[in-house]
Short mmCIF file of C-alpha atoms and ligand atoms in Angstrom, two decimals:
data_model
loop_
_atom_site.label_atom_id
_atom_site.label_comp_id
_atom_site.label_asym_id
_atom_site.label_seq_id
_atom_site.Cartn_x
_atom_site.Cartn_y
_atom_site.Cartn_z
CA MET A 111 0.04 -0.09 0.05
CA LYS A 112 1.37 3.39 -0.97
CA THR A 113 1.09 6.20 1.49
CA PHE A 114 0.75 9.76 0.26
CA HIS A 115 1.75 12.16 3.05
CA ASN A 116 1.08 15.90 3.09
CA PRO A 117 4.22 17.94 3.32
CA HIS A 118 2.28 21.05 4.19
CA HIS A 119 0.28 19.74 7.08
CA ALA A 120 2.27 21.37 10.01
CA GLY A 121 1.56 24.65 8.62
CA HIS A 122 -2.07 24.14 10.11
CA ALA A 123 -1.37 24.42 13.70
CA GLY A 124 -4.28 26.00 15.62
CA GLN A 125 -3.49 27.47 18.91
CA GLN A 126 -6.89 27.01 20.66
CA GLU A 127 -10.31 25.59 20.39
CA MET A 128 -13.43 26.42 22.23
CA PHE A 129 -14.17 23.36 24.36
CA ARG A 130 -16.71 22.99 27.16
CA GLY A 131 -16.83 26.60 27.83
CA ARG A 132 -13.10 27.67 27.64
CA MET A 133 -10.33 27.93 25.41
CA VAL A 134 -8.11 24.84 25.50
CA PRO A 135 -4.99 23.74 23.32
CA CYS A 136 -6.09 22.22 20.04
CA HIS A 137 -6.56 18.55 20.03
CA GLU A 138 -5.95 18.33 16.43
CA VAL A 139 -2.17 18.66 16.44
CA PRO A 140 0.66 18.15 13.84
CA ALA A 141 2.29 15.54 16.06
CA ARG A 142 -0.62 13.12 15.23
CA LEU A 143 0.62 12.86 11.73
CA ASP A 144 4.23 12.52 12.78
CA PHE A 145 3.37 9.59 15.04
CA VAL A 146 1.55 7.74 12.12
CA LEU A 147 4.55 8.59 9.73
CA ALA A 148 7.06 7.25 12.43
CA GLU A 149 5.18 4.01 12.81
CA LEU A 150 5.02 3.47 9.03
CA GLU A 151 8.72 3.87 8.97
CA ARG A 152 9.13 1.26 11.66
CA ARG A 153 6.63 -1.18 9.96
CA PRO A 154 6.56 -0.22 6.30
CA LEU A 155 3.47 -1.02 4.33
CA GLY A 156 4.79 0.36 1.02
CA PRO A 157 6.31 3.51 -0.41
CA LEU A 158 5.98 6.72 1.52
CA ALA A 159 5.90 9.85 -0.70
CA PRO A 160 4.26 13.32 -0.93
CA PRO A 161 1.59 13.56 -3.69
CA THR A 162 2.32 14.65 -7.10
CA VAL A 163 -0.56 15.99 -8.81
CA ASP A 164 -0.71 19.19 -10.89
CA ASP A 165 -2.32 22.27 -9.66
CA SER A 166 -5.16 22.57 -12.23
CA ASP A 167 -6.09 18.91 -11.88
CA LEU A 168 -6.14 19.36 -8.05
CA GLY A 169 -8.20 22.63 -8.37
CA ALA A 170 -10.84 20.68 -10.46
CA ALA A 171 -11.04 17.64 -8.09
CA ILE A 172 -11.72 19.94 -5.15
CA ALA A 173 -14.35 21.91 -7.11
CA ARG A 174 -16.24 18.81 -8.03
CA VAL A 175 -17.08 18.45 -4.27
CA HIS A 176 -17.13 21.92 -2.92
CA ASP A 177 -18.88 25.07 -3.75
CA PRO A 178 -17.14 27.86 -5.69
CA ARG A 179 -18.24 30.53 -3.22
CA TYR A 180 -16.81 28.53 -0.30
CA LEU A 181 -13.57 27.90 -2.05
CA ALA A 182 -13.19 31.43 -2.85
CA PHE A 183 -13.67 32.39 0.74
CA LEU A 184 -11.35 29.64 2.12
CA ALA A 185 -8.50 30.41 -0.34
CA THR A 186 -8.25 34.07 0.86
CA ALA A 187 -9.69 33.81 4.35
CA TRP A 188 -6.47 34.12 6.13
CA ASP A 189 -5.72 37.37 4.14
CA GLN A 190 -9.12 38.70 4.68
CA TRP A 191 -8.63 38.11 8.46
CA VAL A 192 -5.37 40.05 8.59
CA ALA A 193 -6.82 42.84 6.45
CA MET A 194 -9.55 43.40 9.20
CA ASP A 195 -6.61 44.13 11.81
CA ALA A 196 -2.85 43.56 11.17
CA ALA A 197 -2.80 42.19 14.81
CA ASN A 198 -4.67 39.43 13.70
CA ALA A 199 -1.62 37.86 12.08
CA GLN A 200 -0.80 36.67 15.65
CA ARG A 201 -4.14 35.08 16.17
CA ASP A 202 -6.15 32.16 14.89
CA ALA A 203 -9.58 33.01 13.18
CA LEU A 204 -12.47 31.42 15.08
CA PRO A 205 -16.18 32.14 14.22
CA SER A 206 -18.29 33.69 16.90
CA VAL A 207 -21.49 34.28 15.18
CA TRP A 208 -23.78 31.89 13.02
CA PRO A 209 -26.99 32.27 11.02
CA LEU A 210 -29.73 30.06 12.21
CA ALA A 211 -30.06 28.27 8.96
CA ASN A 212 -33.69 26.83 9.39
CA ARG A 213 -35.22 30.14 10.82
CA HIS A 214 -37.24 32.73 8.86
CA GLY A 215 -35.15 35.38 7.23
CA PHE A 216 -31.88 33.42 6.69
CA ARG A 217 -30.49 34.66 3.39
CA ASN A 218 -27.94 32.09 2.02
CA ASP A 219 -27.66 34.11 -1.27
CA VAL A 220 -26.28 37.24 0.46
CA LEU A 221 -22.46 37.05 1.14
CA PRO A 222 -22.06 39.31 4.33
CA ARG A 223 -19.63 42.19 4.18
CA ASN A 224 -18.08 41.52 7.49
CA PHE A 225 -15.50 38.86 7.50
CA ALA A 226 -16.68 37.48 11.01
CA ALA A 227 -20.13 36.98 9.42
CA ARG A 228 -18.63 35.23 6.38
CA LEU A 229 -16.73 32.92 8.73
CA GLY A 230 -19.85 32.09 10.58
CA LEU A 231 -21.80 31.63 7.37
CA PHE A 232 -19.23 29.06 6.23
CA SER A 233 -18.78 27.09 9.48
CA PHE A 234 -20.60 25.20 12.05
CA ASP A 235 -18.45 25.23 15.27
CA SER A 236 -15.96 27.12 17.31
CA GLY A 237 -13.43 24.34 17.50
CA SER A 238 -11.83 24.81 14.13
CA PRO A 239 -9.30 27.47 14.04
CA LEU A 240 -8.38 28.88 10.58
CA THR A 241 -4.55 29.84 10.51
CA ALA A 242 -2.10 31.28 7.99
CA GLY A 243 -1.25 27.85 6.89
CA THR A 244 -4.67 26.19 6.77
CA TRP A 245 -5.43 26.63 3.10
CA ALA A 246 -2.07 25.15 1.92
CA ALA A 247 -2.45 22.33 4.45
CA ALA A 248 -5.94 21.49 3.34
CA ARG A 249 -5.19 21.69 -0.28
CA GLY A 250 -2.15 19.43 0.43
CA GLY A 251 -4.47 17.01 1.96
CA ALA A 252 -6.86 17.04 -1.07
CA ALA A 253 -3.75 16.36 -3.21
CA CYS A 254 -3.05 13.20 -1.15
CA ALA A 255 -6.68 11.99 -1.61
CA LEU A 256 -6.55 12.53 -5.46
CA ALA A 257 -3.16 10.88 -5.52
CA ALA A 258 -4.49 7.78 -3.57
CA ALA A 259 -7.43 7.55 -5.92
CA ARG A 260 -5.16 7.65 -9.01
CA ALA A 261 -3.01 5.11 -7.52
CA LEU A 262 -6.07 2.82 -7.52
CA ALA A 263 -7.00 3.75 -11.04
CA ASN A 264 -3.41 2.75 -11.98
CA GLY A 265 -4.07 -0.77 -10.65
CA ASP A 266 -3.01 -0.50 -6.82
CA ARG A 267 -5.38 -2.46 -4.47
CA SER A 268 -5.10 0.26 -1.71
CA ALA A 269 -3.72 3.43 -0.76
CA PHE A 270 -3.44 5.75 2.28
CA ALA A 271 -3.89 9.54 2.04
CA LEU A 272 -1.95 10.57 5.21
CA SER A 273 -2.94 14.18 5.97
CA ARG A 274 -4.18 16.58 8.42
CA PRO A 275 -6.26 18.62 9.06
CA PRO A 276 -8.99 15.85 8.59
CA GLY A 277 -11.84 16.10 6.24
CA HIS A 278 -15.01 14.26 6.90
CA HIS A 279 -17.03 17.09 8.69
CA ALA A 280 -16.34 19.40 5.73
CA GLY A 281 -19.53 19.83 3.59
CA PRO A 282 -20.13 21.44 0.19
CA ASP A 283 -19.93 24.83 1.70
CA PHE A 284 -18.90 24.52 5.35
CA LEU A 285 -15.93 23.97 7.69
CA GLY A 286 -16.00 22.48 11.01
CA GLY A 287 -14.82 19.60 13.37
CA TYR A 288 -11.27 20.49 12.50
CA CYS A 289 -12.06 19.92 8.90
CA PHE A 290 -11.91 22.21 5.83
CA LEU A 291 -11.63 20.18 2.66
CA ASN A 292 -13.35 16.78 2.47
CA ASN A 293 -10.54 14.41 1.46
CA ALA A 294 -12.65 11.39 1.51
CA ALA A 295 -15.26 12.93 -0.71
CA ILE A 296 -12.58 14.15 -3.06
CA ALA A 297 -11.21 10.56 -3.35
CA ALA A 298 -14.66 9.08 -3.94
CA GLN A 299 -15.54 11.48 -6.57
CA ALA A 300 -12.16 11.07 -8.14
CA LEU A 301 -12.80 7.13 -8.28
CA ARG A 302 -16.20 7.88 -9.84
CA GLU A 303 -14.44 9.78 -12.59
CA ALA A 304 -11.78 7.07 -12.94
CA GLY A 305 -14.61 4.81 -14.12
CA HIS A 306 -16.00 3.21 -10.99
CA GLY A 307 -19.93 3.30 -11.41
CA LYS A 308 -20.44 2.83 -7.77
CA VAL A 309 -18.35 3.91 -4.87
CA ALA A 310 -18.94 3.25 -1.16
CA VAL A 311 -17.54 5.39 1.67
CA LEU A 312 -17.55 3.63 5.02
CA ASP A 313 -16.58 6.11 7.74
CA VAL A 314 -15.16 4.41 10.98
CA ASP A 315 -14.25 7.61 12.86
CA TYR A 316 -15.90 8.07 16.24
CA HIS A 317 -17.70 11.25 15.00
CA HIS A 318 -20.41 11.16 12.34
CA GLY A 319 -19.13 12.19 8.88
CA ASN A 320 -21.81 14.93 8.48
CA GLY A 321 -19.86 16.57 5.63
CA THR A 322 -19.42 13.60 3.49
CA GLN A 323 -23.11 12.66 4.12
CA THR A 324 -24.32 16.02 3.00
CA ILE A 325 -22.12 16.07 -0.03
CA PHE A 326 -23.53 12.74 -1.40
CA TYR A 327 -27.00 12.84 0.20
CA GLU A 328 -28.98 13.09 -3.02
CA ARG A 329 -26.84 10.87 -5.12
CA ALA A 330 -27.37 7.15 -5.82
CA ASP A 331 -23.81 6.58 -7.21
CA VAL A 332 -21.93 7.09 -4.02
CA PHE A 333 -23.35 5.02 -0.93
CA THR A 334 -22.24 6.55 2.43
CA ALA A 335 -22.17 4.63 5.68
CA SER A 336 -20.97 5.74 9.12
CA ILE A 337 -20.49 4.00 12.57
CA HIS A 338 -20.27 6.76 15.15
CA GLY A 339 -21.22 7.91 18.64
CA ASP A 340 -24.92 8.62 18.67
CA PRO A 341 -25.49 12.27 17.91
CA ALA A 342 -28.31 12.50 20.51
CA THR A 343 -25.28 12.90 22.98
CA GLU A 344 -22.20 13.14 20.68
CA TYR A 345 -20.63 15.70 18.39
CA PRO A 346 -21.63 16.72 15.67
CA PHE A 347 -25.08 16.41 17.19
CA PHE A 348 -27.19 17.71 14.47
CA LEU A 349 -26.69 14.91 11.84
CA GLY A 350 -25.96 11.12 12.08
CA HIS A 351 -29.23 9.63 13.26
CA ALA A 352 -30.40 6.33 12.01
CA ASP A 353 -33.44 7.67 10.13
CA GLU A 354 -31.21 9.85 7.65
CA ARG A 355 -31.26 7.58 4.66
CA GLY A 356 -30.73 9.83 1.74
CA ALA A 357 -33.03 11.99 -0.34
CA GLY A 358 -34.23 12.20 -3.70
CA ALA A 359 -32.26 10.07 -6.02
CA GLY A 360 -30.11 9.30 -3.06
CA LEU A 361 -32.99 7.78 -0.96
CA GLY A 362 -31.65 4.48 0.54
CA PHE A 363 -27.97 5.41 -0.13
CA ASN A 364 -27.01 6.63 3.25
CA LEU A 365 -26.56 4.35 6.26
CA ASN A 366 -25.94 5.72 9.72
CA LEU A 367 -25.14 3.21 12.61
CA PRO A 368 -25.21 5.29 15.69
CA LEU A 369 -24.04 3.59 18.88
CA PRO A 370 -24.33 4.57 22.57
CA ARG A 371 -21.33 6.37 24.15
CA GLY A 372 -19.42 3.66 26.02
CA SER A 373 -19.82 1.13 23.36
CA GLY A 374 -17.01 -1.62 23.16
CA VAL A 375 -15.38 -3.68 20.27
CA LYS A 376 -18.31 -6.35 20.21
CA VAL A 377 -21.09 -3.92 19.49
CA TRP A 378 -18.89 -1.90 17.22
CA ARG A 379 -17.75 -4.92 15.18
CA ALA A 380 -21.39 -5.99 14.87
CA ALA A 381 -22.15 -2.53 13.22
CA LEU A 382 -19.03 -2.84 10.94
CA ASP A 383 -20.42 -6.21 9.81
CA THR A 384 -23.76 -4.51 9.03
CA ALA A 385 -22.10 -1.77 7.09
CA LEU A 386 -20.01 -4.14 4.99
CA GLN A 387 -22.95 -6.09 4.08
CA ALA A 388 -24.64 -2.76 3.07
CA VAL A 389 -21.53 -2.15 0.96
CA ARG A 390 -21.71 -5.46 -0.71
CA ASP A 391 -25.49 -5.14 -1.35
CA PHE A 392 -24.92 -1.76 -2.86
CA GLY A 393 -22.43 -3.29 -5.40
CA ALA A 394 -19.65 -0.82 -4.96
CA SER A 395 -16.44 -1.47 -7.13
CA ALA A 396 -14.38 0.86 -4.90
CA LEU A 397 -14.29 1.78 -1.38
CA VAL A 398 -13.16 4.97 0.63
CA VAL A 399 -12.66 4.56 4.45
CA PRO A 400 -12.30 7.73 6.34
CA LEU A 401 -10.08 6.33 9.03
CA GLY A 402 -10.47 7.91 12.47
CA LEU A 403 -8.79 6.11 15.30
CA ASP A 404 -10.69 7.88 17.99
CA THR A 405 -12.67 4.89 18.69
CA PHE A 406 -9.72 3.98 20.84
CA GLU A 407 -10.39 3.64 24.62
CA GLY A 408 -7.63 6.27 25.40
CA ASP A 409 -9.01 9.09 23.18
CA PRO A 410 -9.62 12.20 25.29
CA ILE A 411 -12.58 13.59 23.41
CA SER A 412 -14.48 10.34 22.43
CA GLY A 413 -16.41 7.50 24.01
CA PHE A 414 -15.86 4.14 22.55
CA THR A 415 -13.44 1.36 24.12
CA LEU A 416 -11.72 -0.15 21.25
CA LYS A 417 -8.22 -1.42 22.31
CA THR A 418 -4.89 -1.27 20.40
CA GLY A 419 -5.02 -5.05 19.92
CA ASP A 420 -8.44 -4.73 18.18
CA TYR A 421 -7.52 -2.74 15.25
CA ALA A 422 -5.70 -5.40 13.19
CA ALA A 423 -8.92 -7.46 12.89
CA VAL A 424 -10.85 -4.32 12.03
CA GLY A 425 -8.39 -3.92 9.14
CA ALA A 426 -9.08 -7.66 8.03
CA ALA A 427 -12.84 -7.07 8.30
CA LEU A 428 -12.56 -4.21 5.92
CA ALA A 429 -10.29 -6.16 3.53
CA SER A 430 -13.12 -8.89 3.47
CA ALA A 431 -15.10 -6.48 1.21
CA GLY A 432 -12.59 -7.33 -1.49
CA LEU A 433 -12.55 -3.85 -2.86
CA PRO A 434 -9.88 -1.52 -4.15
CA THR A 435 -9.68 0.85 -0.98
CA VAL A 436 -8.57 4.37 -0.29
CA PHE A 437 -8.08 5.32 3.29
CA THR A 438 -7.97 8.89 4.53
CA PHE A 439 -6.69 9.87 7.95
CA GLU A 440 -9.43 11.41 10.00
CA GLY A 441 -9.54 11.74 13.88
CA GLY A 442 -7.61 10.03 16.61
CA TYR A 443 -6.43 12.23 19.52
CA ALA A 444 -4.63 10.01 21.94
CA VAL A 445 -1.38 11.12 20.14
CA ASP A 446 1.06 8.59 21.57
CA GLU A 447 -1.09 5.70 20.36
CA VAL A 448 -2.56 6.92 17.12
CA GLY A 449 0.39 5.76 14.95
CA THR A 450 0.34 2.26 16.41
CA ASN A 451 -3.43 2.05 16.10
CA ALA A 452 -3.41 3.31 12.62
CA VAL A 453 -0.79 1.01 11.25
CA ASN A 454 -2.19 -1.91 13.12
CA LEU A 455 -5.49 -1.49 11.18
CA LEU A 456 -3.69 -0.87 7.88
CA GLU A 457 -1.30 -3.82 8.41
CA GLY A 458 -4.24 -5.93 9.27
CA PHE A 459 -6.08 -4.86 5.97
CA GLN A 460 -2.94 -5.46 3.88
CA LYS A 461 -2.31 -8.81 5.34
CA ALA A 462 -5.93 -10.10 4.71
CA ALA A 463 -6.27 -8.20 1.30
C1 OKP B 1290 -13.30 15.58 14.45
B1 OKP B 1290 -12.96 14.28 14.00
C2 OKP B 1290 -16.67 22.35 19.46
C3 OKP B 1290 -15.55 21.27 19.51
C4 OKP B 1290 -16.13 19.95 19.65
C5 OKP B 1290 -15.05 18.60 17.85
C6 OKP B 1290 -14.70 17.31 17.67
C7 OKP B 1290 -14.24 17.11 16.23
C8 OKP B 1290 -13.82 15.73 15.82
N1 OKP B 1290 -16.30 23.58 20.10
N2 OKP B 1290 -15.25 18.79 19.23
O1 OKP B 1290 -14.18 13.66 13.53
O2 OKP B 1290 -12.35 13.36 14.64
ZN1 ZN B 1291 -13.61 11.95 15.02
#
């Protein structure tokens, strides 16, 4: 399995996020990726390289998944932030005001003139700081996803897009949950365009992949499934319920498997079997796995209890789908263990594939 890693990831290093009523150091830190890289160097699964995709291809692949108005905002957001006040160059941009989208009077067609309002319009939480290096890092992550999809198109059976910030919470026109560009969706769309008629996304991060779900919600060609903490009590709260099954042409092509906080490996593995059966029934010819390791018992912000020794079997179960597979790196905040857990899963996949 080739790994494409993002050389620009460390340029995205938020200082603080809003967490339970106070500002705390960001959970989503550059060291997360460094631990995975270090473990891949100890236990190689294949070549490690930065992605090589040209700029116009990359721009086109991103624009297949995200709205032009959102991309125009994101590409210049940092400059807009600093233009408001030169002192902002030392501070992360965090939103502090949001429109209530479902209330009377919300005008999605009007781009606010104030940057703070624009940042609110395009985001859904106060935990996702936008920094000087965010756009370059997010774009580098999209390049990893595109390179991984292309590796499959060239005959590889699997590929790993190792990047941060993560992507599965980013929607067509919104950021949040530490995510800015949806790497998994970009990979899935690239696989569609490489000739796969049906692509499945099976999200194993602790948190519901609300961005990915939203991107493909009305489509029948990309089946999205997610196993996650029940949004009744867990982030991102407003999406991820079992009765969200897709809409329009996409009805029946979204599967949410919410599990109670505190769930252990037995319950989680049963949900994985359900999701894998649904992927088989759908008839996908390629699979994208948004790979979060925050299902781990030691994760500081999550509530499942999987152990380091469980992940190899999870990888083997994913391999049982028998599909060419792209993995994108998502959550996992027990930084010291995230590399071991990730490589355990990927190695388990590769040995069984
Ligand atoms: C990202 B991924 C809100 C912060 C709440 C956000 C968790 C994001 C998880 N102020 N925490 O799915 O691992
Ligand atoms: Zn997560």
